[in-house]
mmCIF file of C-alpha atoms in Angstrom:
data_model
loop_
_atom_site.group_PDB
_atom_site.id
_atom_site.type_symbol
_atom_site.label_atom_id
_atom_site.label_comp_id
_atom_site.label_asym_id
_atom_site.label_seq_id
_atom_site.Cartn_x
_atom_site.Cartn_y
_atom_site.Cartn_z
ATOM 1 C CA UNK A 125 17.615 126.125 -8.458
ATOM 2 C CA UNK A 126 17.910 128.108 -5.279
ATOM 3 C CA UNK A 127 20.489 127.161 -2.674
ATOM 4 C CA UNK A 128 21.524 128.617 0.650
ATOM 5 C CA UNK A 129 24.991 128.312 2.115
ATOM 6 C CA UNK A 130 25.851 128.855 5.739
ATOM 7 C CA UNK A 131 29.246 128.570 7.373
ATOM 8 C CA UNK A 132 31.021 127.500 9.429
ATOM 9 C CA UNK A 133 29.185 124.372 10.496
ATOM 10 C CA UNK A 134 30.653 124.390 13.996
ATOM 11 C CA UNK A 135 32.473 127.003 15.993
ATOM 12 C CA UNK A 136 34.001 127.079 19.466
ATOM 13 C CA UNK A 137 34.820 130.569 20.655
ATOM 14 C CA UNK A 138 36.043 131.961 23.988
ATOM 15 C CA UNK A 139 33.959 134.439 25.939
ATOM 16 C CA UNK A 140 34.711 137.984 24.843
ATOM 17 C CA UNK A 141 35.843 137.055 21.353
ATOM 18 C CA UNK A 142 34.174 138.424 18.191
ATOM 19 C CA UNK A 143 31.831 136.474 15.942
ATOM 20 C CA UNK A 144 31.015 136.508 12.258
ATOM 21 C CA UNK A 145 28.640 134.012 10.653
ATOM 22 C CA UNK A 146 27.896 134.257 6.974
ATOM 23 C CA UNK A 147 24.964 133.179 4.878
ATOM 24 C CA UNK A 148 24.605 133.446 1.115
ATOM 25 C CA UNK A 149 21.722 132.595 -1.177
ATOM 26 C CA UNK A 150 22.003 131.602 -4.835
ATOM 27 C CA UNK A 151 19.456 131.384 -7.598
ATOM 28 C CA UNK A 152 17.060 134.078 -6.448
ATOM 29 C CA UNK A 153 16.881 137.858 -6.203
ATOM 30 C CA UNK A 154 15.496 140.177 -3.536
ATOM 31 C CA UNK A 155 14.920 137.458 -0.966
ATOM 32 C CA UNK A 156 13.744 138.075 2.559
ATOM 33 C CA UNK A 157 16.543 136.877 4.857
ATOM 34 C CA UNK A 158 16.296 135.716 8.455
ATOM 35 C CA UNK A 159 18.573 134.704 11.333
ATOM 36 C CA UNK A 160 17.208 132.341 13.964
ATOM 37 C CA UNK A 161 18.775 130.809 17.055
ATOM 38 C CA UNK A 162 17.773 127.479 18.530
ATOM 39 C CA UNK A 163 18.801 126.650 22.072
ATOM 40 C CA UNK A 164 19.156 122.973 22.956
ATOM 41 C CA UNK A 165 15.718 121.342 23.048
ATOM 42 C CA UNK A 166 14.010 124.642 22.375
ATOM 43 C CA UNK A 167 12.183 126.276 19.518
ATOM 44 C CA UNK A 168 13.566 128.694 16.975
ATOM 45 C CA UNK A 169 13.886 132.300 18.089
ATOM 46 C CA UNK A 170 13.850 134.959 15.394
ATOM 47 C CA UNK A 171 16.828 137.274 15.844
ATOM 48 C CA UNK A 172 16.942 139.454 12.734
ATOM 49 C CA UNK A 173 15.271 139.793 9.371
ATOM 50 C CA UNK A 174 16.012 141.817 6.287
ATOM 51 C CA UNK A 175 13.934 142.737 3.253
ATOM 52 C CA UNK A 176 16.678 144.521 1.341
ATOM 53 C CA UNK A 177 20.300 145.597 1.180
ATOM 54 C CA UNK A 178 21.276 147.516 4.291
ATOM 55 C CA UNK A 179 17.842 147.020 5.887
ATOM 56 C CA UNK A 180 17.929 145.098 9.190
ATOM 57 C CA UNK A 181 15.176 144.616 11.744
ATOM 58 C CA UNK A 182 15.978 143.244 15.172
ATOM 59 C CA UNK A 183 13.450 141.128 17.013
ATOM 60 C CA UNK A 184 15.083 140.857 20.420
ATOM 61 C CA UNK A 185 17.614 143.005 22.246
ATOM 62 C CA UNK A 186 20.855 141.119 22.534
ATOM 63 C CA UNK A 187 24.563 140.990 22.106
ATOM 64 C CA UNK A 188 24.340 140.351 18.380
ATOM 65 C CA UNK A 189 24.018 142.440 15.223
ATOM 66 C CA UNK A 190 23.303 141.654 11.594
ATOM 67 C CA UNK A 191 24.198 143.193 8.267
ATOM 68 C CA UNK A 192 23.211 142.706 4.646
ATOM 69 C CA UNK A 193 25.964 144.180 2.506
ATOM 70 C CA UNK A 194 24.713 142.509 -0.689
ATOM 71 C CA UNK A 195 21.322 141.341 -1.904
ATOM 72 C CA UNK A 196 22.038 137.673 -1.202
ATOM 73 C CA UNK A 197 24.460 137.933 1.716
ATOM 74 C CA UNK A 198 23.464 138.056 5.370
ATOM 75 C CA UNK A 199 25.990 138.298 8.200
ATOM 76 C CA UNK A 200 25.517 137.772 11.927
ATOM 77 C CA UNK A 201 28.103 139.389 14.182
ATOM 78 C CA UNK A 202 29.082 140.064 17.727
ATOM 79 C CA UNK A 203 31.875 142.191 19.123
ATOM 80 C CA UNK A 204 32.163 140.218 22.371
ATOM 81 C CA UNK A 205 30.559 136.829 22.827
ATOM 82 C CA UNK A 206 28.784 135.806 26.018
ATOM 83 C CA UNK A 207 28.239 132.278 27.300
ATOM 84 C CA UNK A 208 24.528 132.777 26.653
ATOM 85 C CA UNK A 209 25.225 133.256 22.929
ATOM 86 C CA UNK A 210 25.833 129.514 22.564
ATOM 87 C CA UNK A 211 23.305 127.787 20.361
ATOM 88 C CA UNK A 212 22.414 126.584 16.892
ATOM 89 C CA UNK A 213 22.210 129.501 14.451
ATOM 90 C CA UNK A 214 20.122 129.156 11.343
ATOM 91 C CA UNK A 215 19.861 131.389 8.313
ATOM 92 C CA UNK A 216 16.776 131.217 6.119
ATOM 93 C CA UNK A 217 15.348 132.885 3.046
ATOM 94 C CA UNK A 218 11.896 133.287 1.578
ATOM 95 C CA UNK A 219 10.352 134.979 -1.403
ATOM 96 C CA UNK A 220 8.654 138.298 -0.701
ATOM 97 C CA UNK A 221 5.217 136.904 -0.103
ATOM 98 C CA UNK A 222 3.551 135.616 3.020
ATOM 99 C CA UNK A 223 2.365 132.335 1.568
ATOM 100 C CA UNK A 224 5.676 130.616 0.948
ATOM 101 C CA UNK A 225 7.771 128.470 3.193
ATOM 102 C CA UNK A 226 11.311 129.161 4.275
ATOM 103 C CA UNK A 227 14.440 127.479 3.024
ATOM 104 C CA UNK A 228 16.924 127.071 5.839
ATOM 105 C CA UNK A 229 20.676 126.722 5.753
ATOM 106 C CA UNK A 230 22.395 123.812 7.423
ATOM 107 C CA UNK A 231 23.119 125.823 10.565
ATOM 108 C CA UNK A 232 26.119 126.769 12.698
ATOM 109 C CA UNK A 233 26.633 125.159 16.081
ATOM 110 C CA UNK A 234 28.252 127.846 18.244
ATOM 111 C CA UNK A 235 29.741 126.968 21.618
ATOM 112 C CA UNK A 236 31.068 129.818 23.719
ATOM 113 C CA UNK A 237 33.540 128.615 26.337
ATOM 114 C CA UNK B 95 1.390 137.533 24.358
ATOM 115 C CA UNK B 96 1.407 135.338 21.282
ATOM 116 C CA UNK B 97 2.102 131.711 22.007
ATOM 117 C CA UNK B 98 2.436 128.484 20.018
ATOM 118 C CA UNK B 99 2.229 125.188 21.871
ATOM 119 C CA UNK B 100 3.295 121.781 20.648
ATOM 120 C CA UNK B 101 3.439 118.674 22.768
ATOM 121 C CA UNK B 102 6.921 118.626 24.258
ATOM 122 C CA UNK B 103 6.752 114.912 24.963
ATOM 123 C CA UNK B 104 7.979 112.620 22.233
ATOM 124 C CA UNK B 105 5.394 110.682 20.281
ATOM 125 C CA UNK B 106 6.257 107.002 19.886
ATOM 126 C CA UNK B 107 4.278 104.967 17.375
ATOM 127 C CA UNK B 108 4.530 101.691 15.532
ATOM 128 C CA UNK B 109 5.454 101.562 11.884
ATOM 129 C CA UNK B 110 2.395 101.617 9.631
ATOM 130 C CA UNK B 111 0.239 103.564 12.081
ATOM 131 C CA UNK B 112 -0.914 107.149 11.679
ATOM 132 C CA UNK B 113 0.972 109.774 13.657
ATOM 133 C CA UNK B 114 -0.987 112.837 14.754
ATOM 134 C CA UNK B 115 0.777 115.923 16.063
ATOM 135 C CA UNK B 116 -0.950 118.949 17.544
ATOM 136 C CA UNK B 117 -0.215 122.656 17.327
ATOM 137 C CA UNK B 118 -2.228 125.106 19.434
ATOM 138 C CA UNK B 119 -1.862 128.841 19.382
ATOM 139 C CA UNK B 120 -3.148 131.788 21.393
ATOM 140 C CA UNK B 121 -3.401 135.495 20.735
ATOM 141 C CA UNK B 122 -2.892 134.978 17.020
ATOM 142 C CA UNK B 123 -5.125 135.339 14.047
ATOM 143 C CA UNK B 124 -2.807 133.827 11.454
ATOM 144 C CA UNK B 125 -3.693 133.783 7.802
ATOM 145 C CA UNK B 126 -1.259 130.917 7.230
ATOM 146 C CA UNK B 127 0.208 128.065 9.183
ATOM 147 C CA UNK B 128 3.228 126.019 8.170
ATOM 148 C CA UNK B 129 4.770 122.708 9.177
ATOM 149 C CA UNK B 130 8.458 121.838 9.043
ATOM 150 C CA UNK B 131 10.541 118.749 9.667
ATOM 151 C CA UNK B 132 13.862 119.003 11.494
ATOM 152 C CA UNK B 133 16.406 116.218 11.784
ATOM 153 C CA UNK B 134 19.075 116.373 14.542
ATOM 154 C CA UNK B 135 21.783 118.902 13.766
ATOM 155 C CA UNK B 136 20.073 120.057 10.583
ATOM 156 C CA UNK B 137 18.010 123.043 9.515
ATOM 157 C CA UNK B 138 14.216 122.655 9.311
ATOM 158 C CA UNK B 139 12.713 121.605 5.988
ATOM 159 C CA UNK B 140 9.411 123.065 4.814
ATOM 160 C CA UNK B 141 6.634 120.494 4.398
ATOM 161 C CA UNK B 142 3.233 122.107 4.040
ATOM 162 C CA UNK B 143 1.434 125.425 4.232
ATOM 163 C CA UNK B 144 -2.274 125.812 4.918
ATOM 164 C CA UNK B 145 -4.347 128.973 4.644
ATOM 165 C CA UNK B 146 -7.051 130.048 7.068
ATOM 166 C CA UNK B 147 -9.771 129.408 4.492
ATOM 167 C CA UNK B 148 -8.521 125.854 3.885
ATOM 168 C CA UNK B 149 -9.740 123.268 6.330
ATOM 169 C CA UNK B 150 -7.437 120.538 5.119
ATOM 170 C CA UNK B 151 -4.332 120.120 2.947
ATOM 171 C CA UNK B 152 -2.718 116.910 1.741
ATOM 172 C CA UNK B 153 0.666 116.011 0.302
ATOM 173 C CA UNK B 154 1.406 112.351 -0.278
ATOM 174 C CA UNK B 155 1.187 110.700 3.186
ATOM 175 C CA UNK B 156 0.893 114.049 4.985
ATOM 176 C CA UNK B 157 -2.332 115.771 5.971
ATOM 177 C CA UNK B 158 -2.748 119.068 7.795
ATOM 178 C CA UNK B 159 -5.932 120.545 9.221
ATOM 179 C CA UNK B 160 -6.447 124.104 10.384
ATOM 180 C CA UNK B 161 -9.278 125.039 12.746
ATOM 181 C CA UNK B 162 -9.256 128.799 13.329
ATOM 182 C CA UNK B 163 -12.116 128.515 15.835
ATOM 183 C CA UNK B 164 -10.239 126.057 18.039
ATOM 184 C CA UNK B 165 -6.943 127.807 17.190
ATOM 185 C CA UNK B 166 -5.445 124.451 16.394
ATOM 186 C CA UNK B 167 -3.700 122.598 13.597
ATOM 187 C CA UNK B 168 -3.309 118.840 13.383
ATOM 188 C CA UNK B 169 -0.519 117.210 11.376
ATOM 189 C CA UNK B 170 -0.999 113.612 10.312
ATOM 190 C CA UNK B 171 1.452 111.156 8.801
ATOM 191 C CA UNK B 172 -0.295 108.067 7.509
ATOM 192 C CA UNK B 173 1.425 104.693 7.053
ATOM 193 C CA UNK B 174 4.329 105.999 9.106
ATOM 194 C CA UNK B 175 7.849 104.705 8.514
ATOM 195 C CA UNK B 176 10.999 104.773 10.665
ATOM 196 C CA UNK B 177 12.365 107.353 8.190
ATOM 197 C CA UNK B 178 9.613 109.714 9.377
ATOM 198 C CA UNK B 179 11.303 109.924 12.783
ATOM 199 C CA UNK B 180 12.224 113.572 13.337
ATOM 200 C CA UNK B 181 11.061 116.709 15.139
ATOM 201 C CA UNK B 182 8.099 118.455 13.540
ATOM 202 C CA UNK B 183 7.693 122.195 13.952
ATOM 203 C CA UNK B 184 4.593 124.303 13.576
ATOM 204 C CA UNK B 185 5.029 127.929 12.478
ATOM 205 C CA UNK B 186 2.776 130.955 12.101
ATOM 206 C CA UNK B 187 3.246 134.181 10.218
ATOM 207 C CA UNK B 188 3.509 137.031 12.677
ATOM 208 C CA UNK B 189 3.436 140.580 11.417
ATOM 209 C CA UNK B 190 4.709 141.573 8.007
ATOM 210 C CA UNK B 191 7.596 140.425 5.847
ATOM 211 C CA UNK B 192 6.649 136.764 6.155
ATOM 212 C CA UNK B 193 8.146 136.557 9.657
ATOM 213 C CA UNK B 194 7.575 133.131 11.129
ATOM 214 C CA UNK B 195 7.179 132.289 14.794
ATOM 215 C CA UNK B 196 7.913 128.640 15.553
ATOM 216 C CA UNK B 197 6.662 126.244 18.156
ATOM 217 C CA UNK B 198 9.214 124.205 20.079
ATOM 218 C CA UNK B 199 8.374 121.111 18.044
ATOM 219 C CA UNK B 200 7.297 117.572 18.779
ATOM 220 C CA UNK B 201 9.707 114.678 18.357
ATOM 221 C CA UNK B 202 8.247 111.700 16.537
ATOM 222 C CA UNK B 203 9.809 108.250 16.831
ATOM 223 C CA UNK B 204 8.476 105.542 14.535
ATOM 224 C CA UNK B 205 9.464 102.058 15.640
ATOM 225 C CA UNK B 206 9.748 99.045 13.290
#
């Protein structure tokens, strides 16, 4: 069966520090991969998506970047965190069709202090 | 611009009643609409998908309707239970690559 792993679960980082969040998927090949952010009490905002190794599309200009070094690995990074980067970060995968739901990871709660 | 609206106020109902949640959208012509459940501090969980040519979809105690003329989807939970308490998110495919745009969600509280 397919599983998605996301870590760490919680993270407290000072302003100006770097960030690396990792997401891996098991049990499937060639998944579409997505990074979302959810601010407190708000909806999910799509940050990045990828349809293949090395292919990244950004949805909103921001202080973050993403990479997909392997088929089932998706990384969210920042060189210098801002207070506004705080939030709940979610990784998700889907098959390469438009009529299937997403499977989300358990999320990372990031607090920038 | 494209917009998805869900009632931001929490919905409080009594156990055993039917909960009905609303999702309205503008400036979209989605071929698919999805509903997810999210518990506090957890990632959303996919519940149901409905296509534009399907008026209604059922799964156990869940029912979803999709009215492309009204640009609205209704999500029903029949015989609701306290375990159904959660935030329910509506999502639409936007553009290619199965990109989903989510509403802010409606929190449902089912009271014994």
